[in-house]
Coordinates of C-alpha atoms in Angstrom, one line a residue:
M1 CA 78.7 33.4 185.9
S2 CA 80.3 31.2 188.3
G3 CA 84.4 31.3 188.2
Q4 CA 86.5 32.8 185.8
Q5 CA 85.4 32.6 182.2
E6 CA 87.5 32.3 178.6
L7 CA 86.3 35.1 176.7
Y8 CA 86.0 35.4 173.0
D9 CA 85.1 37.1 170.1
S10 CA 82.4 36.2 167.8
A11 CA 80.2 37.7 165.5
P12 CA 78.2 40.8 166.9
C13 CA 75.6 40.1 169.5
P14 CA 72.2 40.7 167.8
N15 CA 70.6 43.0 171.2
C16 CA 73.8 44.9 171.6
K17 CA 76.2 44.7 168.7
G18 CA 78.8 43.2 171.3
T19 CA 81.6 41.0 170.4
R20 CA 82.8 39.3 173.2
F21 CA 81.3 36.2 174.5
Y22 CA 81.6 33.5 177.1
Y23 CA 80.0 30.0 177.3
A24 CA 78.3 28.1 180.1
D25 CA 76.0 25.4 180.9
G26 CA 75.5 24.5 177.2
Y27 CA 75.0 28.4 176.3
T28 CA 76.5 31.2 174.1
N29 CA 76.2 34.4 176.7
C30 CA 76.8 37.7 175.5
K31 CA 79.2 39.7 177.9
K32 CA 77.8 43.2 177.5
C33 CA 74.2 42.2 178.1
G34 CA 74.1 38.5 179.2
L35 CA 72.1 37.2 176.2
Q36 CA 72.2 33.4 175.9
Q37 CA 72.4 31.7 172.8
E38 CA 72.0 27.9 171.9
G39 CA 75.3 26.0 171.0
I40 CA 78.8 27.4 170.6
L41 CA 79.5 30.4 168.2
T42 CA 82.1 30.4 165.4
Q43 CA 84.9 32.0 166.7
R44 CA 86.2 35.3 163.9
D45 CA 88.9 35.4 162.7
E46 CA 91.9 38.5 163.4
D47 CA 91.6 39.5 159.5
S48 CA 87.5 40.0 160.1
F49 CA 88.6 42.0 163.3
N50 CA 85.8 45.4 163.1
T51 CA 85.0 44.8 159.5
H52 CA 81.8 46.2 160.7
G53 CA 80.5 49.1 158.2
R54 CA 83.8 48.3 155.5
T55 CA 82.7 48.4 151.8
T56 CA 84.0 46.5 148.9
R57 CA 84.8 48.3 145.8
K58 CA 85.8 47.0 142.8
A59 CA 88.9 47.8 141.5
R60 CA 88.4 50.2 137.4
K61 CA 90.7 49.9 135.4
K62 CA 93.1 53.0 135.3
V63 CA 92.3 55.4 132.5
G64 CA 94.5 58.0 131.0
K65 CA 93.1 61.5 130.1
V66 CA 93.2 62.5 126.6
S67 CA 93.6 65.6 125.3
K68 CA 91.7 67.4 122.8
I69 CA 94.4 69.1 121.6
Y70 CA 97.0 67.3 119.1
H71 CA 100.7 67.9 120.2
G72 CA 103.9 66.8 118.8
T73 CA 103.7 64.9 115.0
T74 CA 100.2 64.7 115.3
A75 CA 100.0 68.6 116.0
T76 CA 102.7 69.4 113.2
E77 CA 100.2 67.1 110.2
L78 CA 97.2 68.7 111.0
Y79 CA 98.9 72.3 110.7
L80 CA 100.3 71.2 107.5
Q81 CA 97.0 70.2 106.3
A82 CA 95.3 73.4 107.8
Y83 CA 98.3 75.4 105.8
Q84 CA 97.7 73.4 102.7
L85 CA 94.2 73.9 102.7
I86 CA 94.4 77.6 103.2
L87 CA 97.0 77.7 99.9
W88 CA 94.5 76.0 97.8
H89 CA 91.9 78.6 98.4
Q90 CA 94.5 80.9 97.7
C91 CA 95.0 79.4 94.4
H92 CA 91.7 79.0 93.6
A93 CA 90.7 82.6 94.2
L94 CA 94.1 83.6 92.2
I95 CA 92.3 81.4 88.8
H96 CA 89.0 82.0 89.4
T97 CA 88.7 85.2 90.7
I98 CA 91.8 87.1 89.1
G99 CA 91.6 85.2 86.3
L100 CA 95.2 83.6 85.9
P101 CA 95.8 80.2 83.9
A102 CA 94.7 77.0 85.7
E103 CA 98.2 75.4 85.6
L104 CA 99.0 78.5 88.2
E105 CA 97.7 75.8 90.9
I106 CA 99.7 73.1 89.4
V107 CA 103.2 74.5 89.9
V108 CA 101.7 76.0 92.9
K109 CA 101.4 72.4 94.3
D110 CA 104.5 71.1 93.1
L111 CA 106.5 74.0 94.9
W112 CA 104.4 72.7 97.8
A113 CA 105.4 69.3 97.5
L114 CA 109.2 70.1 97.4
R115 CA 108.8 71.8 100.7
L116 CA 107.1 69.2 102.5
Q117 CA 110.0 66.8 101.8
L118 CA 112.4 69.0 103.9
L119 CA 109.5 68.6 106.4
E120 CA 109.2 65.0 106.5
A121 CA 111.5 64.4 108.8
E122 CA 109.0 66.3 111.4
T123 CA 106.3 64.6 110.8
T124 CA 108.3 61.0 111.0
A125 CA 109.9 62.0 114.8
K126 CA 108.9 60.1 117.8
P127 CA 105.0 60.7 119.1
D128 CA 106.4 62.7 121.9
E129 CA 108.5 65.0 120.6
D130 CA 107.4 68.5 120.2
T131 CA 107.4 70.6 117.3
V132 CA 108.5 74.1 118.1
Y133 CA 106.8 76.5 115.9
S134 CA 109.1 79.8 115.1
S135 CA 108.2 82.9 113.7
Q136 CA 111.3 85.0 114.8
G137 CA 113.5 86.7 112.0
V138 CA 117.1 85.2 111.8
S139 CA 120.1 86.3 113.7
G140 CA 123.4 87.7 112.2
S141 CA 125.2 84.4 112.5
D142 CA 122.6 82.2 111.1
K143 CA 121.8 84.2 108.0
E144 CA 124.9 82.8 105.4
R145 CA 125.0 78.6 107.3
D146 CA 123.5 75.7 105.5
N147 CA 124.4 72.5 108.4
E148 CA 121.4 70.7 109.0
G149 CA 118.5 72.5 110.0
S150 CA 120.2 75.9 109.6
R151 CA 118.5 78.6 107.9
V152 CA 119.3 79.5 104.8
H153 CA 118.8 83.6 104.2
G154 CA 115.7 84.0 106.0
V155 CA 114.4 80.3 105.6
R156 CA 115.3 77.4 107.8
K157 CA 115.5 74.0 106.4
N158 CA 112.8 72.5 108.5
A159 CA 110.7 75.7 109.8
M160 CA 107.3 75.5 109.6
P161 CA 106.0 77.5 106.3
T162 CA 103.9 80.9 107.2
L163 CA 101.1 81.8 106.4
V164 CA 102.7 85.0 104.0
E165 CA 104.9 82.3 102.6
A166 CA 101.7 80.9 100.8
L167 CA 101.4 84.7 99.3
G168 CA 105.6 83.9 98.1
L169 CA 104.7 80.5 96.6
C170 CA 102.0 81.8 94.4
Y171 CA 104.4 84.6 93.2
L172 CA 107.1 82.1 92.2
G173 CA 104.1 79.9 90.8
S174 CA 103.6 83.3 88.5
I175 CA 107.2 83.6 87.4
L176 CA 107.3 80.0 86.4
L177 CA 104.6 80.7 84.0
R178 CA 106.0 84.1 83.1
L179 CA 103.2 85.8 84.2
P180 CA 103.4 90.1 84.7
I181 CA 102.2 89.5 87.9
G182 CA 104.3 92.7 90.4
M183 CA 104.2 91.7 94.1
G184 CA 102.5 95.7 94.8
E185 CA 99.5 94.1 92.7
L186 CA 99.8 90.7 95.0
H187 CA 99.8 92.9 98.1
R188 CA 97.1 95.0 97.1
W189 CA 95.0 91.4 96.2
A190 CA 95.5 90.0 99.9
V191 CA 94.5 93.4 101.4
R192 CA 91.7 93.9 99.5
E193 CA 90.4 90.1 100.3
D194 CA 90.0 89.1 96.3
I195 CA 92.6 86.1 97.6
P196 CA 92.3 84.7 100.9
F197 CA 94.9 86.1 103.5
I198 CA 93.8 88.3 106.4
R199 CA 92.2 86.0 109.4
A200 CA 93.0 83.1 106.7
V201 CA 92.0 80.9 109.7
R202 CA 88.7 80.9 109.5
L203 CA 88.4 78.9 106.5
V204 CA 90.0 76.1 108.5
P205 CA 86.9 73.7 109.3
T206 CA 86.2 73.8 113.3
V207 CA 87.0 70.5 114.1
M208 CA 90.8 71.2 112.9
K209 CA 91.0 74.0 114.8
Q210 CA 89.3 72.7 117.9
R211 CA 92.7 70.4 118.0
L212 CA 95.5 72.7 116.8
P213 CA 97.8 73.8 119.5
S214 CA 97.6 77.7 120.2
Q215 CA 100.7 78.4 118.1
Y216 CA 99.5 77.3 115.3
L217 CA 96.4 78.9 115.4
L218 CA 98.4 82.3 116.0
A219 CA 100.5 81.2 112.6
L220 CA 97.1 81.2 110.3
D221 CA 95.5 84.3 112.0
T222 CA 96.7 88.0 111.0
I223 CA 97.0 90.4 113.7
H224 CA 98.8 92.8 112.3
P225 CA 98.1 94.3 108.8
L226 CA 100.5 93.3 106.2
Q227 CA 103.1 95.3 105.1
P228 CA 104.6 95.1 101.7
D229 CA 108.6 94.7 102.6
H230 CA 107.4 91.8 104.7
L231 CA 106.4 90.2 101.4
R232 CA 109.0 91.4 99.5
K233 CA 111.5 89.9 101.8
T234 CA 109.5 86.7 101.7
I235 CA 109.8 86.4 98.3
H236 CA 113.2 86.8 98.1
N237 CA 114.1 84.5 101.1
L238 CA 112.0 81.9 99.5
S239 CA 113.4 82.3 96.1
L240 CA 117.3 81.7 97.8
F241 CA 115.7 78.4 99.7
Y242 CA 114.3 76.5 96.7
T243 CA 117.7 77.5 94.2
H244 CA 119.8 76.4 96.9
H245 CA 117.7 73.3 98.1
F246 CA 116.2 72.2 94.8
A247 CA 118.4 73.7 92.0
I248 CA 115.6 75.0 90.7
S249 CA 116.5 77.5 88.1
F250 CA 113.5 80.9 87.7
P251 CA 113.4 82.1 84.7
P252 CA 113.7 85.9 84.5
I253 CA 110.6 87.8 85.1
N254 CA 107.9 89.1 82.1
A255 CA 110.0 92.1 82.7
P256 CA 108.5 94.6 79.3
L257 CA 105.0 93.5 80.3
L258 CA 105.2 94.1 83.8
L259 CA 107.4 97.5 83.2
Y260 CA 104.5 98.5 80.8
E261 CA 101.7 97.9 83.3
H262 CA 103.8 100.2 86.4
I263 CA 104.5 103.0 83.7
R264 CA 100.7 103.1 82.8
S265 CA 99.7 102.9 86.6
L266 CA 102.2 105.6 87.2
A267 CA 100.4 107.5 84.3
V268 CA 104.2 108.4 83.0
P269 CA 105.0 108.5 78.7
I270 CA 105.6 105.3 77.0
H271 CA 109.4 106.4 75.9
L272 CA 110.7 105.7 79.7
H273 CA 110.4 101.9 78.9
A274 CA 112.7 101.7 75.9
T275 CA 115.2 104.4 78.3
T276 CA 115.0 102.2 81.1
F277 CA 115.7 99.0 79.1
A278 CA 118.7 100.9 77.7
I279 CA 120.4 101.8 80.9
A280 CA 119.6 98.0 82.2
K281 CA 121.3 96.8 78.9
L282 CA 124.1 99.0 80.1
L283 CA 124.2 97.2 83.2
A284 CA 123.6 93.8 81.9
L285 CA 120.8 93.0 83.9
D286 CA 118.7 90.2 83.0
F287 CA 116.1 90.5 85.5
S288 CA 116.6 87.1 87.0
L289 CA 115.8 85.9 90.7
P290 CA 118.9 86.0 93.0
T291 CA 120.6 83.1 93.7
P292 CA 122.5 82.0 96.8
G293 CA 126.4 82.1 97.0
K294 CA 126.2 86.1 96.5
R295 CA 126.1 89.0 99.0
Q296 CA 122.1 89.3 98.7
H297 CA 120.8 93.6 98.2
I298 CA 117.8 95.1 98.3
S299 CA 118.1 95.4 94.9
S300 CA 118.8 92.0 93.9
L301 CA 115.0 91.3 93.3
P302 CA 114.3 91.5 89.9
E303 CA 111.3 93.4 90.3
V304 CA 112.9 95.9 92.6
T305 CA 115.9 96.4 90.1
L306 CA 113.3 97.5 87.5
L307 CA 111.5 99.9 89.3
S308 CA 114.6 101.4 90.1
L309 CA 115.7 101.8 87.0
L310 CA 112.5 103.6 85.7
V311 CA 112.9 106.0 88.6
I312 CA 116.6 106.4 87.0
A313 CA 115.1 106.8 83.5
T314 CA 112.5 109.2 85.0
K315 CA 114.8 111.4 86.5
L316 CA 117.4 111.3 83.5
Q317 CA 115.0 112.7 81.2
H318 CA 112.2 114.3 83.7
P319 CA 113.7 116.2 86.2
F320 CA 112.1 117.2 89.0
N321 CA 113.8 120.4 89.6
G322 CA 116.8 122.3 88.4
P323 CA 117.1 124.5 85.2
Q324 CA 114.9 123.7 81.8
R325 CA 117.0 121.1 80.0
S326 CA 117.5 121.3 75.9
S327 CA 116.9 118.2 73.5
R328 CA 118.9 117.5 70.6
S329 CA 116.6 116.9 67.8
L330 CA 112.8 117.0 67.3
I331 CA 113.0 112.8 67.1
D332 CA 114.5 112.7 70.3
L333 CA 112.5 110.6 73.0
A334 CA 112.7 112.7 75.3
A335 CA 112.0 116.1 73.3
L336 CA 108.6 116.3 75.3
T337 CA 108.8 116.7 78.9
L338 CA 106.3 115.8 81.8
N339 CA 104.6 119.0 83.8
W340 CA 104.9 117.6 87.3
D341 CA 102.1 119.7 88.5
T342 CA 99.9 118.3 86.3
W343 CA 101.0 115.0 87.3
I344 CA 100.4 115.4 90.9
T345 CA 96.9 117.2 90.2
A346 CA 96.0 113.4 87.7
Q347 CA 97.1 111.1 91.0
E348 CA 94.7 112.6 93.3
A349 CA 92.3 112.7 91.0
R350 CA 92.8 109.0 90.3
N351 CA 92.5 108.0 94.1
E352 CA 89.5 109.9 94.4
N353 CA 87.9 108.2 92.1
L354 CA 88.9 105.1 93.4
T355 CA 88.2 105.9 97.0
D356 CA 84.1 106.4 98.2
V357 CA 84.4 109.0 100.8
A358 CA 81.1 108.2 102.5
H359 CA 82.4 104.5 102.9
L360 CA 86.1 102.5 104.4
E361 CA 88.3 101.8 101.9
R362 CA 88.8 98.1 101.3
G363 CA 91.1 96.8 102.8
A364 CA 91.5 100.0 105.4
E365 CA 89.5 97.8 107.8
I366 CA 92.2 96.3 109.7
K367 CA 94.4 99.3 110.1
L368 CA 91.6 101.2 111.9
T369 CA 92.2 102.2 115.8
E370 CA 90.4 104.0 118.6
R371 CA 91.0 107.0 117.7
D372 CA 89.6 106.9 113.8
A373 CA 86.2 105.1 115.4
M374 CA 85.8 108.9 117.1
S375 CA 85.8 110.4 113.7
M376 CA 83.9 107.4 111.4
A377 CA 80.3 108.3 109.8
S378 CA 77.9 105.9 110.8
E379 CA 78.1 104.5 107.2
Q380 CA 81.9 103.5 107.9
I381 CA 81.0 102.5 111.2
D382 CA 78.1 99.9 109.4
D383 CA 81.1 98.8 106.8
Y384 CA 83.7 98.1 109.7
L385 CA 80.9 96.2 111.5
D386 CA 80.3 94.0 108.5
W387 CA 83.7 93.3 108.2
F388 CA 84.3 92.1 111.7
E389 CA 81.5 89.9 111.4
R390 CA 82.8 87.9 108.0
M391 CA 86.7 87.9 109.7
Y392 CA 85.5 86.8 113.2
M393 CA 81.7 85.6 113.5
D394 CA 81.8 81.7 113.7
E395 CA 78.7 80.0 112.1
D396 CA 79.2 77.1 113.8
R397 CA 79.3 78.4 117.4
A398 CA 76.1 81.0 116.6
A399 CA 74.1 78.1 114.4
G400 CA 72.4 76.6 117.3
K401 CA 74.8 73.2 116.7
K402 CA 77.0 71.4 119.5
G403 CA 79.0 73.4 121.9
A404 CA 77.1 76.8 120.2
Y405 CA 76.9 79.5 122.7
P406 CA 73.4 79.6 124.3
K407 CA 70.8 81.3 122.5
E408 CA 69.9 83.8 125.2
L409 CA 73.5 85.2 125.2
L410 CA 73.3 84.9 121.3
D411 CA 70.3 87.5 121.6
M412 CA 72.2 90.1 123.8
F413 CA 74.2 90.6 120.7
P414 CA 72.5 90.5 117.5
T415 CA 74.3 90.2 114.3
G416 CA 73.5 91.8 111.2
R417 CA 72.0 95.6 110.6
S418 CA 70.0 96.7 112.7
D419 CA 68.1 98.4 109.8
G420 CA 68.0 95.1 107.8
S421 CA 70.2 96.6 105.3
S422 CA 72.6 94.6 103.5
P423 CA 76.0 95.1 102.9
R424 CA 78.2 96.9 100.6
P425 CA 78.7 94.6 97.7
Y426 CA 82.2 94.4 96.3
S427 CA 82.8 92.7 93.1
Y428 CA 86.5 92.5 91.6
E429 CA 86.0 92.9 88.0
E430 CA 83.8 96.5 88.7
H431 CA 86.8 97.8 90.9
V432 CA 89.0 96.7 88.0
G433 CA 87.1 98.6 85.3
K434 CA 86.9 101.6 87.3
E435 CA 90.4 101.2 88.6
D436 CA 91.3 101.1 84.7
A437 CA 89.1 104.2 83.8
A438 CA 91.0 106.0 86.2
T439 CA 93.7 105.2 85.2
S440 CA 93.4 106.1 81.5
K441 CA 91.6 109.0 82.5
A442 CA 95.1 110.2 84.7
L443 CA 97.7 109.2 81.7
K444 CA 95.0 111.8 79.0
A445 CA 95.3 114.3 81.2
V446 CA 99.2 113.7 81.5
V447 CA 100.1 113.4 78.0
G448 CA 97.8 115.5 76.9
T449 CA 100.0 118.4 78.9
M450 CA 103.7 117.7 78.1
M451 CA 105.5 120.6 77.1
M452 CA 107.9 120.6 74.2
R453 CA 111.7 121.4 75.0
P454 CA 114.5 124.0 73.5
I455 CA 115.8 121.9 70.3
V456 CA 119.8 122.7 70.2
A457 CA 121.4 121.0 67.8
E458 CA 125.0 118.8 68.4
D459 CA 126.8 121.1 66.7
G460 CA 125.5 124.8 67.8
D461 CA 126.0 126.4 71.1
G462 CA 124.7 123.4 73.3
D463 CA 127.5 123.7 75.8
E464 CA 125.4 127.0 77.4
T465 CA 122.3 125.0 77.5
A466 CA 121.7 122.2 80.3
G467 CA 121.2 118.9 78.4
I468 CA 119.1 116.0 79.0
G469 CA 120.5 114.4 82.2
S470 CA 122.3 117.1 83.2
F471 CA 122.2 118.4 87.2
Y472 CA 120.8 114.9 87.5
K473 CA 120.6 114.5 91.7
R474 CA 120.6 111.8 93.6
Y475 CA 118.8 110.7 97.2
R476 CA 120.7 109.4 100.0
R477 CA 117.7 109.0 102.2
V478 CA 114.1 109.8 102.4
E479 CA 114.5 112.7 104.5
D480 CA 116.9 114.3 100.8
L481 CA 113.6 113.7 99.2
D482 CA 111.5 117.0 98.5
G483 CA 107.9 118.7 96.4
V484 CA 107.7 116.4 93.1
A485 CA 110.2 113.6 94.5
N486 CA 108.4 112.8 97.4
A487 CA 105.6 112.7 95.8
F488 CA 106.8 110.3 92.3
C489 CA 108.9 108.1 95.0
E490 CA 106.0 107.3 97.1
T491 CA 103.7 106.3 94.4
V492 CA 106.6 104.1 92.7
A493 CA 107.1 102.1 96.1
E494 CA 103.1 101.6 96.8
R495 CA 102.2 100.2 93.4
G496 CA 105.5 98.2 93.4
G497 CA 105.1 96.8 97.0
M498 CA 107.6 97.7 98.8
G499 CA 108.8 100.7 101.4
L500 CA 109.4 104.4 100.7
E501 CA 113.1 103.8 102.4
T502 CA 113.7 100.3 100.6
L503 CA 113.0 102.2 97.0
V504 CA 115.5 105.1 98.1
K505 CA 118.2 102.5 99.1
S506 CA 117.5 100.2 95.9
V507 CA 117.7 103.7 93.8
L508 CA 120.8 104.8 95.0
Q509 CA 122.1 100.7 94.7
V510 CA 121.5 100.8 90.9
E511 CA 123.1 104.3 90.7
N512 CA 126.2 103.1 92.5
M513 CA 126.1 100.4 89.5
L514 CA 126.1 102.8 87.3
I515 CA 129.3 104.8 88.5
D516 CA 131.3 101.8 88.8
W517 CA 130.3 101.0 84.8
K518 CA 131.1 104.8 83.7
A519 CA 134.6 104.4 85.9
R520 CA 135.2 100.9 84.1
R521 CA 134.5 102.8 80.5
H522 CA 136.6 106.1 81.4
K523 CA 139.0 103.4 82.1
D524 CA 139.3 101.3 79.3
E525 CA 139.0 104.4 76.9
N526 CA 142.4 105.7 78.9
I527 CA 144.2 102.2 77.9
R528 CA 142.9 102.8 74.1
E529 CA 144.7 105.9 74.1
E530 CA 147.6 105.3 75.1
S531 CA 147.8 101.8 73.3
E532 CA 147.1 104.5 70.1
G533 CA 150.3 106.7 71.2
G534 CA 148.0 109.5 71.8
A535 CA 149.5 112.2 73.4
E536 CA 146.2 112.9 75.2
V537 CA 144.6 110.2 77.0
G538 CA 141.5 112.2 77.0
R539 CA 139.8 115.4 79.0
E540 CA 140.0 115.5 82.8
R541 CA 137.5 113.9 84.8
G542 CA 137.1 114.4 88.2
V543 CA 133.6 112.6 90.1
I544 CA 131.9 110.2 88.0
E545 CA 128.1 111.2 87.9
I546 CA 124.8 109.6 86.4
D547 CA 124.4 112.2 83.8
D548 CA 127.0 110.8 81.8
T549 CA 125.4 107.9 80.7
R550 CA 123.6 110.0 78.4
E551 CA 126.2 109.4 75.7
A552 CA 125.7 105.7 76.4
L553 CA 121.9 106.2 76.5
Y554 CA 122.0 108.7 72.9
S555 CA 124.7 106.1 70.9
D556 CA 122.6 103.0 72.3
S557 CA 119.0 104.9 70.6
D558 CA 120.9 105.6 67.3
N559 CA 122.3 101.7 67.2
S560 CA 118.4 100.3 67.7

């Protein structure tokens, strides 16, 4: 190569892949290896510099990641649909298993439709707004307020409904139909699985559960056993909620039939029915549901008041302790008195007849702990595993469908009993028949051993003998209950669907109402005697006791 040659860039040399060339004597020469090529190679642009090995890909359209779990209003709508499905299952069981009228489903549906009207704002909000589920209690500052979105006696206007509120809707529906259904009976149906409540989320289809957020799935599940007082408070709050927001006037509970069922279940004399309503008449109680705007007490719920009056009537006519009381005549309602030792024995025998010692009591499975497992018999363990399999096993994940667990894994944990036997059968009709027979047997044993009281005529020396209702004892705390009083109140609380402490407080509140009534009566008597110009206002009255009400009870019985 003679002289200085002008170098330029071009396509790579086929021999050495070099890109620097110069032109001489009609040939294009590679500067690196000297390879000659005829003609002039096209010079490469600067943009094409160093393009060897570069790959060009077509730009793909960006697609956002779609979550399988719903959020915001979509999740709220799906939760309400799942909740409505569970509510339908409960109504279906109440009608076809328990035997309640078919109109119950229509009434509960209407109550649920009213609740959905208040929740409409939650399902029509912006899609990106999340609806927060909360199952917390009511703070003290929010209990009595009713501003936009605030709580009214425990139920917030726009709060998502809880699982226990479904039972409350069924209870309110039974009241609207005037059915004699008690809170305790509804609680036992839910615990024994006569109506679906425990792990009600299992009734929701899998395709819906896969898209519900975790907080909504937890709201439809049961982690702890249903406490009676929880159901009682829910019913109380729901009645106030519907009365406040929709001006619903609920009828009084069917107190006569409901009280009869309680008296028969407790195996106490039937004459307590008349005494209970006589005391209710003194206090002008109509057993209506509470209304907002008034101070709420434990005894504000009519069924709690009814059971409290029954306890007071029992303490008046069949006291648990103290001296022997006398009656005024043979036709007195309380001329016969209970033998409380026989009553306790009859209740224990009734419970034994309803309990199979070799098997777990239905409804007790969710209450078991690790300690209980150490002392369980083999049949009881089988009962518990049958219940666990029924409650927690997902059929879709074990049936070989899409998304199911591998067969090799499922074979390591076989389902069903190893000996091939079937789970213990259960029939609601059979259980009710067995319970009715045990109650009748206990009632016959108690009534058959009632004893006659001493008869002291009204014009005789009755002042030396304690009359019916005298030496009335009040219990202010659960710790004050002893012996028969504790056994009786525990039974009443268990059958009535409330805690023992709740019953004791409610009885004390009704007793205070009787004391206030007696004070007003004495005041009216004194005013009347003073207006008549009497020299004596009457006997000096000290602390007013409930045993004074026996006078009004006797006069009420005589007038009737």
